[in-house]
Backbone as a ProteinNet text record, in pm:
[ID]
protein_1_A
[PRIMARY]
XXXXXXXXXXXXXXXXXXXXXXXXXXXXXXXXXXXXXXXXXXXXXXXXXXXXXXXXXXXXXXXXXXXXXXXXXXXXXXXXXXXXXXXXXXXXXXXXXXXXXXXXXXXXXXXXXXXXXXXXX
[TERTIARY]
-1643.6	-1529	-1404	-1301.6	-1156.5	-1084.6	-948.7	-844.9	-810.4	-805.1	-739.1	-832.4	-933.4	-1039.6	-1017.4	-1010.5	-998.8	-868.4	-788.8	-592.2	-616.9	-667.6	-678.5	-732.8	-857.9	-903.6	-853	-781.7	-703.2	-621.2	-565.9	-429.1	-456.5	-585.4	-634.8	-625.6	-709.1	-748.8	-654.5	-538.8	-448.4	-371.9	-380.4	-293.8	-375.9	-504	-560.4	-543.7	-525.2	-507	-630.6	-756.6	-918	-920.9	-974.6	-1061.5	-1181.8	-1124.6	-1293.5	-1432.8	-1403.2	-1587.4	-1568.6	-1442.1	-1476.8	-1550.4	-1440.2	-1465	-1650.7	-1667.1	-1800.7	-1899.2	-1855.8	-1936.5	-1963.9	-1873.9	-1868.4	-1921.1	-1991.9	-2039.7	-2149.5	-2142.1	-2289.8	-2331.9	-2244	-2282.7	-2204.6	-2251.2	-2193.2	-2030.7	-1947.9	-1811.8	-1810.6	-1919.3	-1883.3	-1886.3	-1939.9	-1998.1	-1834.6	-1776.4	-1623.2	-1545.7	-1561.1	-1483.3	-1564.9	-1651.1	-1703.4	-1660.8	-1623	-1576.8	-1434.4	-1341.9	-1201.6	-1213.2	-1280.4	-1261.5	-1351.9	-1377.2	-1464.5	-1602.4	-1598.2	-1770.3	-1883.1	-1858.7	-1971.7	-1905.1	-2001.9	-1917.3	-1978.1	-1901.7	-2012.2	-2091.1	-2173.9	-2256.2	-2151.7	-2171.7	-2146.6	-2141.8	-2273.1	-2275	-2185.2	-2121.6	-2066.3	-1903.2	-1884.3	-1778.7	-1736.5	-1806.4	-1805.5	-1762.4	-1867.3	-1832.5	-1693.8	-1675.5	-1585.6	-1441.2	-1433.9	-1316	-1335	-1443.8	-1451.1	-1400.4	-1417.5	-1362.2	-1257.5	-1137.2	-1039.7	-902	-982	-897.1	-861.8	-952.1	-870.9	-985	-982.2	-1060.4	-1115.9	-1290.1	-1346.2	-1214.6	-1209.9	-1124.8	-1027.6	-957.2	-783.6	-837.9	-951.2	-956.1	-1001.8	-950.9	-974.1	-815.9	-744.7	-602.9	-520.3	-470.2	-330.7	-208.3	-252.1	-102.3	30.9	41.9	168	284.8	232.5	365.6	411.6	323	352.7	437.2	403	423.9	585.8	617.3	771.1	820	789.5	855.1	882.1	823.6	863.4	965.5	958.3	1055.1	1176.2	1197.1	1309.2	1394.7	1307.2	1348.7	1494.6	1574.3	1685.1	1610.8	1645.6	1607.5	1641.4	1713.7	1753	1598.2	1586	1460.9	1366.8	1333.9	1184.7	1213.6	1266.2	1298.6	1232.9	1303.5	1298.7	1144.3	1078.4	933	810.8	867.6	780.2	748.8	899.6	897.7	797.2	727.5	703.3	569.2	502.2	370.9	240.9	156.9	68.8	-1.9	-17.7	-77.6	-33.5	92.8	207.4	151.1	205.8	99	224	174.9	245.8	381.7	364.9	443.7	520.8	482.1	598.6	685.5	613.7	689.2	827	788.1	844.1	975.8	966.4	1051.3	1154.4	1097.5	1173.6	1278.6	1199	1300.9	1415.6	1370.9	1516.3	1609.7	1505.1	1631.7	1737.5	1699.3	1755	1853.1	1796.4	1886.5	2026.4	1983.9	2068.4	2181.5	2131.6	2235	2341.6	2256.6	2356	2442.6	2432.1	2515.8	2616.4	2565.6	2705.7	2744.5	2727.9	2838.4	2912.9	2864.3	2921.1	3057	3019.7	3113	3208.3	3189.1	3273.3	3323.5	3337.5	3413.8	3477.6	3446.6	3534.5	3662.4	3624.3	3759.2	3832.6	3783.4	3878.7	3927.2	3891.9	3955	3920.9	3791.5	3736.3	3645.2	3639.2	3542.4	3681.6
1130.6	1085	1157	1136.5	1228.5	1131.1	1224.4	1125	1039.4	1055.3	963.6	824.1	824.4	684.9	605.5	686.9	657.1	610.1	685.3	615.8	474.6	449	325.9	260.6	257.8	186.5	94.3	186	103.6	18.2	93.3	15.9	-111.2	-121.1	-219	-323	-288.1	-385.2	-472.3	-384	-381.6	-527.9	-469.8	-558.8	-705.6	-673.9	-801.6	-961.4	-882.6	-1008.1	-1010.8	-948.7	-961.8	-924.4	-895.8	-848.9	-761.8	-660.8	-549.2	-656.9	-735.5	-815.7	-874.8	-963.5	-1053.7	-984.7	-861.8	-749	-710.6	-654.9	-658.5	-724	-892	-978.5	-1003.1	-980.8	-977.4	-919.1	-751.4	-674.7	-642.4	-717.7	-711.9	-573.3	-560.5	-445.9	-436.3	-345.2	-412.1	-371.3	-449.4	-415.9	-244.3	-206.6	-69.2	69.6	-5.4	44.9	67.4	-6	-30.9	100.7	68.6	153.1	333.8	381.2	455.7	541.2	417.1	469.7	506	443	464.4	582.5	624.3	756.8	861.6	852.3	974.3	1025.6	964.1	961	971.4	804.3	828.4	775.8	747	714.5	590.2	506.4	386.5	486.7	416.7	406.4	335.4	395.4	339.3	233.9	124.1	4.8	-74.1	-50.1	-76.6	-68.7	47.5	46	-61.2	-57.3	-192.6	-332.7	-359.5	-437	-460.4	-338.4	-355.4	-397.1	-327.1	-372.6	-464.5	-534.6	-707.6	-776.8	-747.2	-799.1	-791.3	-679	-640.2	-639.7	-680.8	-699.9	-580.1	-519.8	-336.5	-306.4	-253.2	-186.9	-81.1	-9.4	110.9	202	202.1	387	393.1	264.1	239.1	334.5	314.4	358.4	524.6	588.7	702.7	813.3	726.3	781	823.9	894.2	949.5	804.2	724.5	631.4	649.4	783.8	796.4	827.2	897	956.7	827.2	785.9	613.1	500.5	518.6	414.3	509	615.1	707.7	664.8	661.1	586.3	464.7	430.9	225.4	209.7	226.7	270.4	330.9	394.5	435.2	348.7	247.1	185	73.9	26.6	-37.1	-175.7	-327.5	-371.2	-459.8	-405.8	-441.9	-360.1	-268.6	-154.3	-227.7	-294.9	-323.1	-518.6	-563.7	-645.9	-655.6	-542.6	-505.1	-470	-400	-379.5	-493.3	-538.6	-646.7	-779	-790.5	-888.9	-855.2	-709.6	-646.8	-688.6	-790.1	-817.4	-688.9	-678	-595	-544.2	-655.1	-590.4	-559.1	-463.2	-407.3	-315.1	-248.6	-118.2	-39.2	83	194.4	179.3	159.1	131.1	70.2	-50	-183.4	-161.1	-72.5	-35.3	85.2	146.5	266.8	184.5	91.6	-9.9	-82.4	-132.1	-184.2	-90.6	1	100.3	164.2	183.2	229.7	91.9	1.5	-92.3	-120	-137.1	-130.1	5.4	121.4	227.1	192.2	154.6	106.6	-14.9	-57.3	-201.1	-108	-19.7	10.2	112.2	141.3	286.2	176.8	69.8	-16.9	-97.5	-98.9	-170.6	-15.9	74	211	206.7	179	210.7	117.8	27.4	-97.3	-93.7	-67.3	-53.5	117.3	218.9	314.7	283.9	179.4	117	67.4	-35.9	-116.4	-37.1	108.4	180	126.1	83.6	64.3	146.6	265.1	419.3	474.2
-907	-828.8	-877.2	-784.1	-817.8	-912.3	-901	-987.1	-920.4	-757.4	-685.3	-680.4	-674.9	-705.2	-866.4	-982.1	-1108.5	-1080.2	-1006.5	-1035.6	-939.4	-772.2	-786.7	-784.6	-874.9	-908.2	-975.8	-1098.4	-1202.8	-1135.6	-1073.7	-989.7	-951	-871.6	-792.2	-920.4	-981.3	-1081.8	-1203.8	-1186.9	-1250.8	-1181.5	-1074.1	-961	-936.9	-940.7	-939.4	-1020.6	-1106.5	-1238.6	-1300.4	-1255.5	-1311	-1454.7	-1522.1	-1633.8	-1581.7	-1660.4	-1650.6	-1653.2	-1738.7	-1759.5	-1624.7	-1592.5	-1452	-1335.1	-1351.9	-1217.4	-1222.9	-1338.3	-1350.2	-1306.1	-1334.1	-1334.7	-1213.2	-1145	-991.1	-912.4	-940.4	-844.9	-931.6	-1034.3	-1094.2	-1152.1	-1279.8	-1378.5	-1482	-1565.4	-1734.2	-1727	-1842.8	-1868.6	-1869.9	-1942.4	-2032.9	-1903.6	-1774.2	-1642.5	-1591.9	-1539.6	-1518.2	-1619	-1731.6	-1821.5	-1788.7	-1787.2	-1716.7	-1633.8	-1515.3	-1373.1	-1395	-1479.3	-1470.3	-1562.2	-1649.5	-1768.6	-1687.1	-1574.6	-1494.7	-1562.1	-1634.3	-1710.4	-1616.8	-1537.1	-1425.7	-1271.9	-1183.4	-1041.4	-975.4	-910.2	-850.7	-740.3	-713.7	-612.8	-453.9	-332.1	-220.1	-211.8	-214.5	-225.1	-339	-467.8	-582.7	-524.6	-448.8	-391.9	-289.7	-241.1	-121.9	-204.4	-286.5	-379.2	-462.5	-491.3	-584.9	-456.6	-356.4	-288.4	-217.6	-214.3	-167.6	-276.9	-370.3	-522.5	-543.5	-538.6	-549.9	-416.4	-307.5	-212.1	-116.5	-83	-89.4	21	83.1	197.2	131.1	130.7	76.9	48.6	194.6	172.3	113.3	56.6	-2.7	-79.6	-148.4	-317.6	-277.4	-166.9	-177.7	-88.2	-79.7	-5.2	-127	-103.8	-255.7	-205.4	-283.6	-269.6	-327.4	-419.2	-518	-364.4	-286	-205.1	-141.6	-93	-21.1	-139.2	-211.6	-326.6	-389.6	-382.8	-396.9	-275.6	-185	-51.3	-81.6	-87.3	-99.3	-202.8	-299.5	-443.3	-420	-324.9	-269.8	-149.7	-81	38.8	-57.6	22.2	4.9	-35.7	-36.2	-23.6	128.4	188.2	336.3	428.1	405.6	449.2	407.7	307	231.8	308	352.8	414.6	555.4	647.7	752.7	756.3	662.3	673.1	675.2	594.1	553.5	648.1	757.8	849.6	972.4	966.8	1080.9	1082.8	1212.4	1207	1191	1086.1	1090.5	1200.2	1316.3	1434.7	1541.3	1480.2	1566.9	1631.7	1750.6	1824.7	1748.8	1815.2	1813.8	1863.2	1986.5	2077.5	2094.2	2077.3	2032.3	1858.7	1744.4	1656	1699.1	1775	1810.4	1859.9	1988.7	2042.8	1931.2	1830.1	1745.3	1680.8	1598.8	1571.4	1638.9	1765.3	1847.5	1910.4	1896.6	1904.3	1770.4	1633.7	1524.2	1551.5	1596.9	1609.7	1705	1810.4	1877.6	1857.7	1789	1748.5	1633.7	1553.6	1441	1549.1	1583.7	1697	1751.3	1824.6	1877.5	1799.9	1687.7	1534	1469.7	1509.7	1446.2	1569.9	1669.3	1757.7	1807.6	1762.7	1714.5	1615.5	1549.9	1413.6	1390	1532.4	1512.1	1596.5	1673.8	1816.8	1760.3	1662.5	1559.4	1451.2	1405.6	1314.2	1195.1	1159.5	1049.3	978.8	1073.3	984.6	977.2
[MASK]
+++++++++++++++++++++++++++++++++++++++++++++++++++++++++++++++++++++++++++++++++++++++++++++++++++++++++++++++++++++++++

């Protein structure tokens, strides 16, 4: 496996609150198996994977996306932005996200332009 599986793995697990033995105990294989997988020694198995992100909360493929650029994004958001994200129902379309955003665009454009009438820029 890559670095990107070893990085979240940890992450996952990190984030979980588990213990290597719990996590183990859970998908059914030794502590020293876990420690293994995170030092690139050896690799789960498909099925172990499955496991392990029923365990960990995480969909297969999380544990195979580069999350650092995503995770430098978020770290950077305001907390007005990380607000605004978070209120946004997950089973947003495309479409209806796209909608939101230009409406947010739009509201700030007529408070920009309200406050250039009043001579406050």
């Amino acid at each position: 496996m890559d670095d990107i599986f070893r990085t979240n793995l940890e992450n996952a697990i990190n984030e979980s609150g588990l213990t290597n033995a719990e996590i183990a105990r859970r998908i059914g294989v030794g502590r020293s198996t876990i420690t293994q997988w995170l030092k690139g020694v050896s690799s789960p198995t498909q099925s172990k994977i499955v496991k392990i992100a029923v365990t960990l909360n995480k969909e297969p493929s999380w544990f195979f996306i580069d999350n650092t650029k995503k995770q430098r994004v978020i770290n950077n958001l305001t907390d007005k932005q990380l607000t605004l994200a978070m209120s946004v129902d997950p089973d947003i379309t495309d479409e209806q996200l796209q909608q939101a955003i230009n409406y947010v665009r739009f509201m700030k454009e007529q408070e920009d332009k309200k406050n250039d009438t009043n001579g406050k820029n």
